[in-house]
PDB file of C-alpha atoms in Angstrom:
ATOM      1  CA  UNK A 673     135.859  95.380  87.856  1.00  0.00           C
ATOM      2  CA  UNK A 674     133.865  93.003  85.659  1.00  0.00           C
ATOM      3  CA  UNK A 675     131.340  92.631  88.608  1.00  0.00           C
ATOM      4  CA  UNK A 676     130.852  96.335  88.910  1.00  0.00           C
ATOM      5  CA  UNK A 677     130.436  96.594  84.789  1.00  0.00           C
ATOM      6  CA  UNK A 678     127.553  93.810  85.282  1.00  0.00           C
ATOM      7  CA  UNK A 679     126.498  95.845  87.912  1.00  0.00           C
ATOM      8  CA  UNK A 680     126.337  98.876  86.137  1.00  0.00           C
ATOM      9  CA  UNK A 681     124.366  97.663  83.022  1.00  0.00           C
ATOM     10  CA  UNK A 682     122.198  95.860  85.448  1.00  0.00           C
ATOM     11  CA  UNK A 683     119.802  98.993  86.152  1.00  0.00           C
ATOM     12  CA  UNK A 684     119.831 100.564  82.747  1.00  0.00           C
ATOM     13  CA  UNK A 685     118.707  97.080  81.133  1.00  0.00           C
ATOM     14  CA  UNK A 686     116.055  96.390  84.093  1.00  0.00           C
ATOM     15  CA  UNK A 687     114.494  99.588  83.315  1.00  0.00           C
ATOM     16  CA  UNK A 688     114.544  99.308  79.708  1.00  0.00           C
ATOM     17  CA  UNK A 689     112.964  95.801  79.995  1.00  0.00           C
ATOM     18  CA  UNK A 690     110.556  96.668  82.978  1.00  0.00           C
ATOM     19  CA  UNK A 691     107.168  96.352  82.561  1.00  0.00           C
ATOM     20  CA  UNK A 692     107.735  94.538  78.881  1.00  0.00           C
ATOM     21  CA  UNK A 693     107.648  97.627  76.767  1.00  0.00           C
ATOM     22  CA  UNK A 694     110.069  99.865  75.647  1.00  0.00           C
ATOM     23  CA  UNK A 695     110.726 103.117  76.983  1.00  0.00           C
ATOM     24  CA  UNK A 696     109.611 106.577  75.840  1.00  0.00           C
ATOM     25  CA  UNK A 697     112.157 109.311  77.201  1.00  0.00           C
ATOM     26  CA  UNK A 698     111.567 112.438  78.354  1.00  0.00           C
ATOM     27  CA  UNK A 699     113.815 115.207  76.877  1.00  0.00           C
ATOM     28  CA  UNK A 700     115.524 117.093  79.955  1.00  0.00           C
ATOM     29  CA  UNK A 701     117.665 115.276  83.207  1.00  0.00           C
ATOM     30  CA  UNK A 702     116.809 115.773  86.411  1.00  0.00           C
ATOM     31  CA  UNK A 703     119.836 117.136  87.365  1.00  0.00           C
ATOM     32  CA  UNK A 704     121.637 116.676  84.785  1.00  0.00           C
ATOM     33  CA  UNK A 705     122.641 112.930  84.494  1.00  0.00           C
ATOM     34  CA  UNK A 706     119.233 111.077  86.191  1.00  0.00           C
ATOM     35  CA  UNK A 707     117.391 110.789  82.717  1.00  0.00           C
ATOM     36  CA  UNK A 708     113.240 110.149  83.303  1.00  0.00           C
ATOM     37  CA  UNK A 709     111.588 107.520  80.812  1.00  0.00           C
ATOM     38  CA  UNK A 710     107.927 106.769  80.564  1.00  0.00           C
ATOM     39  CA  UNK A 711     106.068 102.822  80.430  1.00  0.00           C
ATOM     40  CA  UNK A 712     102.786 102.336  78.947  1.00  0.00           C
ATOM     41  CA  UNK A 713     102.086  98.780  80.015  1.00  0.00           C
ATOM     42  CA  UNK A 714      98.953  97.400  78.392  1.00  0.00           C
ATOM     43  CA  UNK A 715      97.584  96.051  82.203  1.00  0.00           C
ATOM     44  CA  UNK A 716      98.712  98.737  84.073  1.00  0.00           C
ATOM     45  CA  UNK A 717      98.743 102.599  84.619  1.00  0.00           C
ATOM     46  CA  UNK A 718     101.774 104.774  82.969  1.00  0.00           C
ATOM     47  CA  UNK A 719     104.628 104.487  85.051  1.00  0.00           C
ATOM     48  CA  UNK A 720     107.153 107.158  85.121  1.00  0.00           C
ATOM     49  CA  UNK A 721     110.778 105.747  85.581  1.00  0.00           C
ATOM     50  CA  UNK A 722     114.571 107.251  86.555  1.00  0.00           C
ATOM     51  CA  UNK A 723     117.150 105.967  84.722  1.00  0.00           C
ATOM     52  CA  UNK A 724     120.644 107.139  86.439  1.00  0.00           C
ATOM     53  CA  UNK A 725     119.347 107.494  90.086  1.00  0.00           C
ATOM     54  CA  UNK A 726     120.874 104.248  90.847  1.00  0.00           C
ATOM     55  CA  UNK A 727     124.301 106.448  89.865  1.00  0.00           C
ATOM     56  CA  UNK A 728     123.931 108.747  92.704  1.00  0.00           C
ATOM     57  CA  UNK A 729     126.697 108.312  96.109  1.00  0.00           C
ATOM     58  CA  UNK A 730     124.382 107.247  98.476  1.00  0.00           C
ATOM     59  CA  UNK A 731     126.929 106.763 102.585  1.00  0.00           C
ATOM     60  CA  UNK A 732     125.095 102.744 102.843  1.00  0.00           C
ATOM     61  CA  UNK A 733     126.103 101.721  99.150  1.00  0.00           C
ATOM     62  CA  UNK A 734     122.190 100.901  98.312  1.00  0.00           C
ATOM     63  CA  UNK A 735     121.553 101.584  94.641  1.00  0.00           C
ATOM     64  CA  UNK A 736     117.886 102.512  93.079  1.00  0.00           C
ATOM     65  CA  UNK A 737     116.034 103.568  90.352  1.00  0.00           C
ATOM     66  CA  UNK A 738     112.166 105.240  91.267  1.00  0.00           C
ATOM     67  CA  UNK A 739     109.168 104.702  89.648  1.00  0.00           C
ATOM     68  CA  UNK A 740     105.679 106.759  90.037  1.00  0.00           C
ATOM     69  CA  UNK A 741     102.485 105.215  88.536  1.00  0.00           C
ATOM     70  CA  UNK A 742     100.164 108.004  87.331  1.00  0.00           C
ATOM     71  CA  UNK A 743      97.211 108.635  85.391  1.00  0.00           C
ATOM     72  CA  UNK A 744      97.270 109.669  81.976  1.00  0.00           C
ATOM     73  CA  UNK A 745      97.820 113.801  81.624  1.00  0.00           C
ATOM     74  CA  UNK A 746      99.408 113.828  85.160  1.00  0.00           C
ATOM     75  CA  UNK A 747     103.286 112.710  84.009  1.00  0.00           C
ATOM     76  CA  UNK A 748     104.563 116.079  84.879  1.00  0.00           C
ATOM     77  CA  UNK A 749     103.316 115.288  88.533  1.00  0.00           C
ATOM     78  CA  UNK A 750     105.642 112.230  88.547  1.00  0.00           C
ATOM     79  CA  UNK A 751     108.427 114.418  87.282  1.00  0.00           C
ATOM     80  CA  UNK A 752     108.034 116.733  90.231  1.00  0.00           C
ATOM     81  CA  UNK A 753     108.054 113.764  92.673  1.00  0.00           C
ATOM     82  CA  UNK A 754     111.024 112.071  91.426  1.00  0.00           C
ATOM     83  CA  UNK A 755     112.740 115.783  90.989  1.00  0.00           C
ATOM     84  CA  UNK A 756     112.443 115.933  94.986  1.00  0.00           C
ATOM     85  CA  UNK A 757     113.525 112.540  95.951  1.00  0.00           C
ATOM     86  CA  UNK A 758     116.497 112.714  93.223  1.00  0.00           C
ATOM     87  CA  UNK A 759     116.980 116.050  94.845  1.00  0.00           C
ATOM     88  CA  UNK A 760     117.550 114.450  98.694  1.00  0.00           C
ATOM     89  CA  UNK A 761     119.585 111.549  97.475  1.00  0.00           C
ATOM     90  CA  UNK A 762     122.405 113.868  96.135  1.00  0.00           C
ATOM     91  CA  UNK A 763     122.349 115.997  98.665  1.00  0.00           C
ATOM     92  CA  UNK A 764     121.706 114.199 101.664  1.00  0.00           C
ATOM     93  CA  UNK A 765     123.641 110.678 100.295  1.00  0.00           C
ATOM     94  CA  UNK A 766     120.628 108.538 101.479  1.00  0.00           C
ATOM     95  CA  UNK A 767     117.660 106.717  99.519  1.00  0.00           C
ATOM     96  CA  UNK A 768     114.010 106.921 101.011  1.00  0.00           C
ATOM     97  CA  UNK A 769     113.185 104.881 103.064  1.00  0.00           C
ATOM     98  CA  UNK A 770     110.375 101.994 102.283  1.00  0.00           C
ATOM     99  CA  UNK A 771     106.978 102.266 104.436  1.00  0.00           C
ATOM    100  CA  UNK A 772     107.524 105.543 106.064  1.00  0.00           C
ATOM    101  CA  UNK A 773     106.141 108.923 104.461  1.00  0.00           C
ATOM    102  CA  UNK A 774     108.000 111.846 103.854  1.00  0.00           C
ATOM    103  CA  UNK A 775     105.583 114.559 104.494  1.00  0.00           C
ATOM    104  CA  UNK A 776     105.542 118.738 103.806  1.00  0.00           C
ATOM    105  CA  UNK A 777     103.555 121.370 105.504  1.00  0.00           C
ATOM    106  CA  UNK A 778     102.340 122.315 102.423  1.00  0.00           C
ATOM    107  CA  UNK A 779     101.378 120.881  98.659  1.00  0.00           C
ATOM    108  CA  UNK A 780     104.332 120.237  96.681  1.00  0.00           C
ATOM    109  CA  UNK A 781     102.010 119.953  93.857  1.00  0.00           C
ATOM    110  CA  UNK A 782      99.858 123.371  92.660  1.00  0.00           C
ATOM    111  CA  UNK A 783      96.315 122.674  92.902  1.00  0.00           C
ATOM    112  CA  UNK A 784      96.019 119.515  94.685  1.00  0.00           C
ATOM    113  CA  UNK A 785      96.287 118.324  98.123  1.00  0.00           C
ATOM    114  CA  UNK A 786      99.139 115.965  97.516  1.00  0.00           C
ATOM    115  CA  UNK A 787     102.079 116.893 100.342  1.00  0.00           C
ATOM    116  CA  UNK A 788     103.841 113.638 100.943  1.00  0.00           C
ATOM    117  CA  UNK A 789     105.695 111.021  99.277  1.00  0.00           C
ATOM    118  CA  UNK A 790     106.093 107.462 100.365  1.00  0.00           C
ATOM    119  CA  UNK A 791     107.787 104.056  99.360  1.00  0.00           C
ATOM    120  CA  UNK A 792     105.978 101.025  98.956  1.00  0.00           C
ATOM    121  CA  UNK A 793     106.385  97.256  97.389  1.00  0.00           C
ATOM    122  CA  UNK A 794     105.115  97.653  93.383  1.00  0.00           C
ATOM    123  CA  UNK A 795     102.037  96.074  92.262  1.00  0.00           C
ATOM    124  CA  UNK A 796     104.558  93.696  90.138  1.00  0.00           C
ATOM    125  CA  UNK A 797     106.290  92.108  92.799  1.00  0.00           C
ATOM    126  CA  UNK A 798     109.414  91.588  92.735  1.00  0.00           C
ATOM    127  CA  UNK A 799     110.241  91.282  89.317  1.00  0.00           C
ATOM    128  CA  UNK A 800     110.028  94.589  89.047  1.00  0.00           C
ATOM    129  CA  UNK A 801     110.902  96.014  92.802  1.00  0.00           C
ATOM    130  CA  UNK A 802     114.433  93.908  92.345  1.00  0.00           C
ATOM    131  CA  UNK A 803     117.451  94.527  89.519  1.00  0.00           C
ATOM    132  CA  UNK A 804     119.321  91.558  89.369  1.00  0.00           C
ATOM    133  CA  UNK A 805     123.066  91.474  87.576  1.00  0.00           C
ATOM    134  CA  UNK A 806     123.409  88.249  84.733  1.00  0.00           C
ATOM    135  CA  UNK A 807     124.352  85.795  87.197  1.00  0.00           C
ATOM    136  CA  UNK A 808     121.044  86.754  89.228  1.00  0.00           C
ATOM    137  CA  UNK A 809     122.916  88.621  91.847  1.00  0.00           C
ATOM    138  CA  UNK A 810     120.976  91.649  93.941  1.00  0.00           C
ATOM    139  CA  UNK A 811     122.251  94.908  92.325  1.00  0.00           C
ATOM    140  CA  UNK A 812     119.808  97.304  94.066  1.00  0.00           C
ATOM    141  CA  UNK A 813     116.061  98.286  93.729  1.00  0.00           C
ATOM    142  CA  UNK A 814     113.069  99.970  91.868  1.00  0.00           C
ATOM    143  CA  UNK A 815     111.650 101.869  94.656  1.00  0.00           C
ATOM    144  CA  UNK A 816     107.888 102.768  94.190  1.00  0.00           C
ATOM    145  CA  UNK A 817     106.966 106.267  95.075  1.00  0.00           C
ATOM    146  CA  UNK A 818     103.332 107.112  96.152  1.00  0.00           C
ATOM    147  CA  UNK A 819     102.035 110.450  95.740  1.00  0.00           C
ATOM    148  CA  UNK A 820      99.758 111.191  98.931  1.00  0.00           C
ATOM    149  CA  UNK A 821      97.627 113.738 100.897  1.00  0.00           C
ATOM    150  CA  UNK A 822      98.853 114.581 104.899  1.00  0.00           C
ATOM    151  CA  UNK A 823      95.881 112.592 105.665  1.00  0.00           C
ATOM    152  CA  UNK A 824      96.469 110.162 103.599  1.00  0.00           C
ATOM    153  CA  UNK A 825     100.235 110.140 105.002  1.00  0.00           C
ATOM    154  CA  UNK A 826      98.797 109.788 108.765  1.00  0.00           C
ATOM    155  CA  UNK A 827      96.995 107.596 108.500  1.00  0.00           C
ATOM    156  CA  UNK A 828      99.359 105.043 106.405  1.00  0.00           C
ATOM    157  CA  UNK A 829     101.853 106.025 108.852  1.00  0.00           C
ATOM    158  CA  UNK A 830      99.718 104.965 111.674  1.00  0.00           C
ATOM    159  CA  UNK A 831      98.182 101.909 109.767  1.00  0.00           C
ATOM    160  CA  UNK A 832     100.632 100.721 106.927  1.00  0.00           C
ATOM    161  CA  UNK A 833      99.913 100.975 103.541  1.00  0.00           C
ATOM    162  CA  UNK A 834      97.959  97.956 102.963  1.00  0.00           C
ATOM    163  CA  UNK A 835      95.771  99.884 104.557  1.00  0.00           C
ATOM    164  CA  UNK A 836      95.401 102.674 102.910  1.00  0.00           C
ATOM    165  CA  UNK A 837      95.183 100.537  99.860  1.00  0.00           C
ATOM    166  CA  UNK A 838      91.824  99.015 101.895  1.00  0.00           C
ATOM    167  CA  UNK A 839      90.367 102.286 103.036  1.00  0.00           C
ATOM    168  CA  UNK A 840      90.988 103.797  99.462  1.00  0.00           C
ATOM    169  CA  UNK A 841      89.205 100.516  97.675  1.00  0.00           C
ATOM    170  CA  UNK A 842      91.874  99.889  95.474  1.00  0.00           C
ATOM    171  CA  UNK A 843      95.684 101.379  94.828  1.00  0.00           C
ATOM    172  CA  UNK A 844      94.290 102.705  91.798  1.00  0.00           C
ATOM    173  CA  UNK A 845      92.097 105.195  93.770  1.00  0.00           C
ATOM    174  CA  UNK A 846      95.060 107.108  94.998  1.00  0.00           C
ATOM    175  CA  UNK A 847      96.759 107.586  91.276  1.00  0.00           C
ATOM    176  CA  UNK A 848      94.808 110.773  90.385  1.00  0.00           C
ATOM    177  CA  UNK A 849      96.552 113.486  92.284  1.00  0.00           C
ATOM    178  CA  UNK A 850      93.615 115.994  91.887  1.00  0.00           C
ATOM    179  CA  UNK A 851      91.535 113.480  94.476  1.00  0.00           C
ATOM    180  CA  UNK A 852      90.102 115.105  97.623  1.00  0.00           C
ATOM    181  CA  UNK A 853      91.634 112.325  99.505  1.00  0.00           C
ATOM    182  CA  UNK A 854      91.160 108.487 100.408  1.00  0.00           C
ATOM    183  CA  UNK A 855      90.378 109.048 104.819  1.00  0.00           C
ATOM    184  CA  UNK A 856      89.130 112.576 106.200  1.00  0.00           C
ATOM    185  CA  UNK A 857      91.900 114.770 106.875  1.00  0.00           C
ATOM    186  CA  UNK A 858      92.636 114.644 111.160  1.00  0.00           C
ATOM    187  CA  UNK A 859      94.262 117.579 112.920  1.00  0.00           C
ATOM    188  CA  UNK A 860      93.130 120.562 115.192  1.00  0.00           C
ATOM    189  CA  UNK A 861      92.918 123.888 114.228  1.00  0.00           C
ATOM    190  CA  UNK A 862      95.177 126.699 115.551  1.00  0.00           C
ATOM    191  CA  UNK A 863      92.632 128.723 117.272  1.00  0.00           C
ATOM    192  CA  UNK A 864      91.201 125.729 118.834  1.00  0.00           C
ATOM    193  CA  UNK A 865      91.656 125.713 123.251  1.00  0.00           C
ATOM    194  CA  UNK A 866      94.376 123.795 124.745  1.00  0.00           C
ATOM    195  CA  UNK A 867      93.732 123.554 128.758  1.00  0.00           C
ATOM    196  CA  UNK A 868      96.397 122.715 130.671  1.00  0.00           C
ATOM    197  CA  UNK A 869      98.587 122.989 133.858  1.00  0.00           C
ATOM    198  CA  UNK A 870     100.530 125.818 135.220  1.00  0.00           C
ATOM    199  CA  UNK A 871     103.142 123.173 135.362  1.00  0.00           C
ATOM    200  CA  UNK A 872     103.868 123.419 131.900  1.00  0.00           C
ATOM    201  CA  UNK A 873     105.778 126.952 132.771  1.00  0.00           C
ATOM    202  CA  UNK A 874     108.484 124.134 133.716  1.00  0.00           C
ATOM    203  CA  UNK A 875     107.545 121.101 132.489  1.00  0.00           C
ATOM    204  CA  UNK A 876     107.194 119.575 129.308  1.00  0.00           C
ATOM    205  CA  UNK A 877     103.376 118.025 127.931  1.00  0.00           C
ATOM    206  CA  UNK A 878     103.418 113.908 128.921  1.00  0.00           C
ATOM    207  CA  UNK A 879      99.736 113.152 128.056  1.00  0.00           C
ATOM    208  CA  UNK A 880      98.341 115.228 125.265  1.00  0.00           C
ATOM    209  CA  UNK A 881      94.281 114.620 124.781  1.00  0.00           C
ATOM    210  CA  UNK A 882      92.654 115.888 121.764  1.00  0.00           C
ATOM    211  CA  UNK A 883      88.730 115.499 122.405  1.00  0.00           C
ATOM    212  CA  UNK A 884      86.980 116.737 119.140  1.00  0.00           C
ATOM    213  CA  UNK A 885      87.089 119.985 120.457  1.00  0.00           C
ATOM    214  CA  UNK A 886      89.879 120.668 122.743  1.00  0.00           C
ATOM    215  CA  UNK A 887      93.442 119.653 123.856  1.00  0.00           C
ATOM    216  CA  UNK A 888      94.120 118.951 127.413  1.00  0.00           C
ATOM    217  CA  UNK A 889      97.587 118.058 128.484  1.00  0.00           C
ATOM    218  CA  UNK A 890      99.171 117.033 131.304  1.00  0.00           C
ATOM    219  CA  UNK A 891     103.070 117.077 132.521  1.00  0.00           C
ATOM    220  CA  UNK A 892     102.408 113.703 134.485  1.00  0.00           C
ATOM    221  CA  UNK A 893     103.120 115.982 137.954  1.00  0.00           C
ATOM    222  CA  UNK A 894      99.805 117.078 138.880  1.00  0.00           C
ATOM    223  CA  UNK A 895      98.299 115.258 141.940  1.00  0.00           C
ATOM    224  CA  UNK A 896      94.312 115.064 142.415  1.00  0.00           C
ATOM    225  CA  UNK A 897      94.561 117.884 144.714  1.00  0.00           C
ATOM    226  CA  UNK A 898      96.325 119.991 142.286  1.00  0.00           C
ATOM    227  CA  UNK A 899      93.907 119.563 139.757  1.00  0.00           C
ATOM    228  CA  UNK A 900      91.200 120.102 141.692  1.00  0.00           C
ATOM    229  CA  UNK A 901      91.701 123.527 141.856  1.00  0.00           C
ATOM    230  CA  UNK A 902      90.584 125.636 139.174  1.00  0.00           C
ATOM    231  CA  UNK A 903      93.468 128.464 140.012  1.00  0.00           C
ATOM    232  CA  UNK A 904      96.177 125.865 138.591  1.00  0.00           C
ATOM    233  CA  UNK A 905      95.092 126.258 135.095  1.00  0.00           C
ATOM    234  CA  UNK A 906      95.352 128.007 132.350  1.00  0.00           C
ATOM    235  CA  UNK A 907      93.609 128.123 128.662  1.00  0.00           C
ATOM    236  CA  UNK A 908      96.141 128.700 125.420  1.00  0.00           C
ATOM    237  CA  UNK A 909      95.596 128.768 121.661  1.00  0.00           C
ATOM    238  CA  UNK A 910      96.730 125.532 119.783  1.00  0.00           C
ATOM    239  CA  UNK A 911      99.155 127.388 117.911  1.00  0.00           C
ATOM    240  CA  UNK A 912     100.880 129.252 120.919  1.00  0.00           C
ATOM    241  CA  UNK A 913     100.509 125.801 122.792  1.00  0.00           C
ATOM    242  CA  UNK A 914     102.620 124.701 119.380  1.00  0.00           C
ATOM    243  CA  UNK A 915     104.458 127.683 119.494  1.00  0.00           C
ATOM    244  CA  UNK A 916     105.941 126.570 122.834  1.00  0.00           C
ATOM    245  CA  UNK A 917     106.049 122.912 122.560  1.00  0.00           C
ATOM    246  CA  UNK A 918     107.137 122.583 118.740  1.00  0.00           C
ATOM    247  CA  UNK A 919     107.794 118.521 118.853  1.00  0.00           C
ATOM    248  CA  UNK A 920     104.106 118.522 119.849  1.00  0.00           C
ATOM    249  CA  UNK A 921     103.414 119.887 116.213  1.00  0.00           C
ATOM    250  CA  UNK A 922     102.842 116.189 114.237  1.00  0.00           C
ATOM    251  CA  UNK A 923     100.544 114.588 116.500  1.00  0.00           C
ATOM    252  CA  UNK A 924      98.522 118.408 116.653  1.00  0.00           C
ATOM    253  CA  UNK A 925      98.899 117.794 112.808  1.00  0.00           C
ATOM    254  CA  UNK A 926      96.951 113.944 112.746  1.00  0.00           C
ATOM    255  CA  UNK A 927      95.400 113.987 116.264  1.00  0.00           C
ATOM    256  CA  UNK A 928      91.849 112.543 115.871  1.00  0.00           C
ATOM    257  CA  UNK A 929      88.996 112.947 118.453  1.00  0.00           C
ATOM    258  CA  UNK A 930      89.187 110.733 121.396  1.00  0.00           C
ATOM    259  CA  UNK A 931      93.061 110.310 120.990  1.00  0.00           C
ATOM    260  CA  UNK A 932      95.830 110.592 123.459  1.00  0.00           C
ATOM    261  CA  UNK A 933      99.498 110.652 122.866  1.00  0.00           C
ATOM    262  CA  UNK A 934     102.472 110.055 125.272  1.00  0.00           C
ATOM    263  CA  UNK A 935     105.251 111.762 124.785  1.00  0.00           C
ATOM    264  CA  UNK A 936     108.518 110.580 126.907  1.00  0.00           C
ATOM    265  CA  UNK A 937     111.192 113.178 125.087  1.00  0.00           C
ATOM    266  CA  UNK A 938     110.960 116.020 123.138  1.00  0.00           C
ATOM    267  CA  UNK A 939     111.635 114.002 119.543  1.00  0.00           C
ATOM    268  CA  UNK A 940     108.375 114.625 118.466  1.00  0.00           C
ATOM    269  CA  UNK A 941     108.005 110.513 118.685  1.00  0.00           C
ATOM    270  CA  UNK A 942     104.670 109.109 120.137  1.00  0.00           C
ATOM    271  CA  UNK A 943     102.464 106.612 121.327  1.00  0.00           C
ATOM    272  CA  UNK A 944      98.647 106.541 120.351  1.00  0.00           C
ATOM    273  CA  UNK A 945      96.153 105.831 123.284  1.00  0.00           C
ATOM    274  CA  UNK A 946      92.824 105.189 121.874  1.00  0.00           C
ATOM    275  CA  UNK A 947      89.825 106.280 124.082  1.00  0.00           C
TER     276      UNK A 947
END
């Protein structure tokens, strides 16, 4: 019991002390119980803590708190994104996961492009990232959430978030939530032409080319001869060609011209050929 009381005052104290100021609280829960504090450190932007999250029943046991660094005027933005991963931790009983977005079809945030949230290390290290009991033990975590575009998402999905950090110029660039966007968004538009075989009546897409202006895909089936003759193919719209292949729909979503993607099951999972 003692070790679970350290424990327990472990996270409130490590947020309290993060950062070496004290806290500012806001006045309503998330929730109810997951209180949200503000930091103004004096070399860093204001960071937007939970205080409680680490109190939610998450099925592995892992315990955090999440933080969201922001500019000044755009708190209410951090509120939002904490709301939504506070949100998925009670009811799904998991915390997000580090290095991998989470990504919406839509802005989550009115007026800006940001759709997708994603983990990273902080720019403190790991006396911050880390809440240690008394004795020094690993309690949990302060998990770092980054407030992104899709594109954004792609591409540190693709690439990492190091970098994004690099293409962006610094990880300040990608605080303001209003910003068009660190990399050019990638995707193909619905009414854009998808050629393809008549094999795909029975057959799912194995090779999937997006060439700047067009997706071509291919089941894998078709001989030389087969494609050789015009009568075995057949133009669609992107979105019907989505319509009727729906795990196709993230790489329609990032594709960028001169890429291919295999697909070996209908996941949705991929792997990038670069022409």
């Amino acid at each position: 019991m003692a070790a679970d009381m350290t424990e327990d005052q472990a996270f409130p104290e490590h947020v309290f002390d993060a950062l070496g100021v004290d806290p500012a609280m806001f006045s309503d829960p998330i929730g109810g119980m997951v209180r949200v504090v503000e930091k103004r450190p004096a070399d860093g932007p204001i960071t937007v803590m939970t205080l409680g999250a680490s109190r939610l029943p998450i099925d592995s046991g892992e315990r955090v708190e999440l933080a969201v660094e922001v500019i000044d005027g755009q708190q209410g933005a951090a509120r939002v994104a904490l709301e939504i991963v506070c949100d998925d931790m009670a009811s799904n009983r998991r915390v997000p996961p580090v290095g991998t977005p989470w990504r919406n079809a839509q802005p989550f945030l009115n007026g800006t492009g940001i759709s997708a949230i994603m983990v990273t290390p902080s720019r403190w290290g790991a006396s911050f990232d880390e809440v240690r009991s008394a004795d020094g033990t690993l309690a949990g975590h302060v998990r770092t959430l980054r407030l992104l575009t899709d594109a954004e998402a792609a591409f540190a999905s693709a690439n990492g978030w190091e970098a994004l950090v690099a293409q962006a110029g610094s990880v300040d660039a990608l605080l303001d939530v209003t910003r068009a966007g660190a990399v050019e968004s990638g995707g193909v538009p619905g009414n854009a032409p998808v050629f393809l075989s008549k094999l795909h009546a029975e057959h799912p897409p194995r090779w999937v080319t997006f060439t700047g202006g067009e997706l071509q895909s291919v089941t894998g089936l078709e001989s030389d001869e087969y494609m050789d003759d015009a009568a075995n193919h057949e133009v669609w719209s992107v979105d019907s060609f989505v319509d009727r292949f729906p795990f196709l729909a993230d790489f329609v979503r990032e594709a960028r011209p001169g890429q291919t993607a295999l697909f070996t099951d209908a996941s949705g999972s991929y792997v990038l050929e670069e022409d």
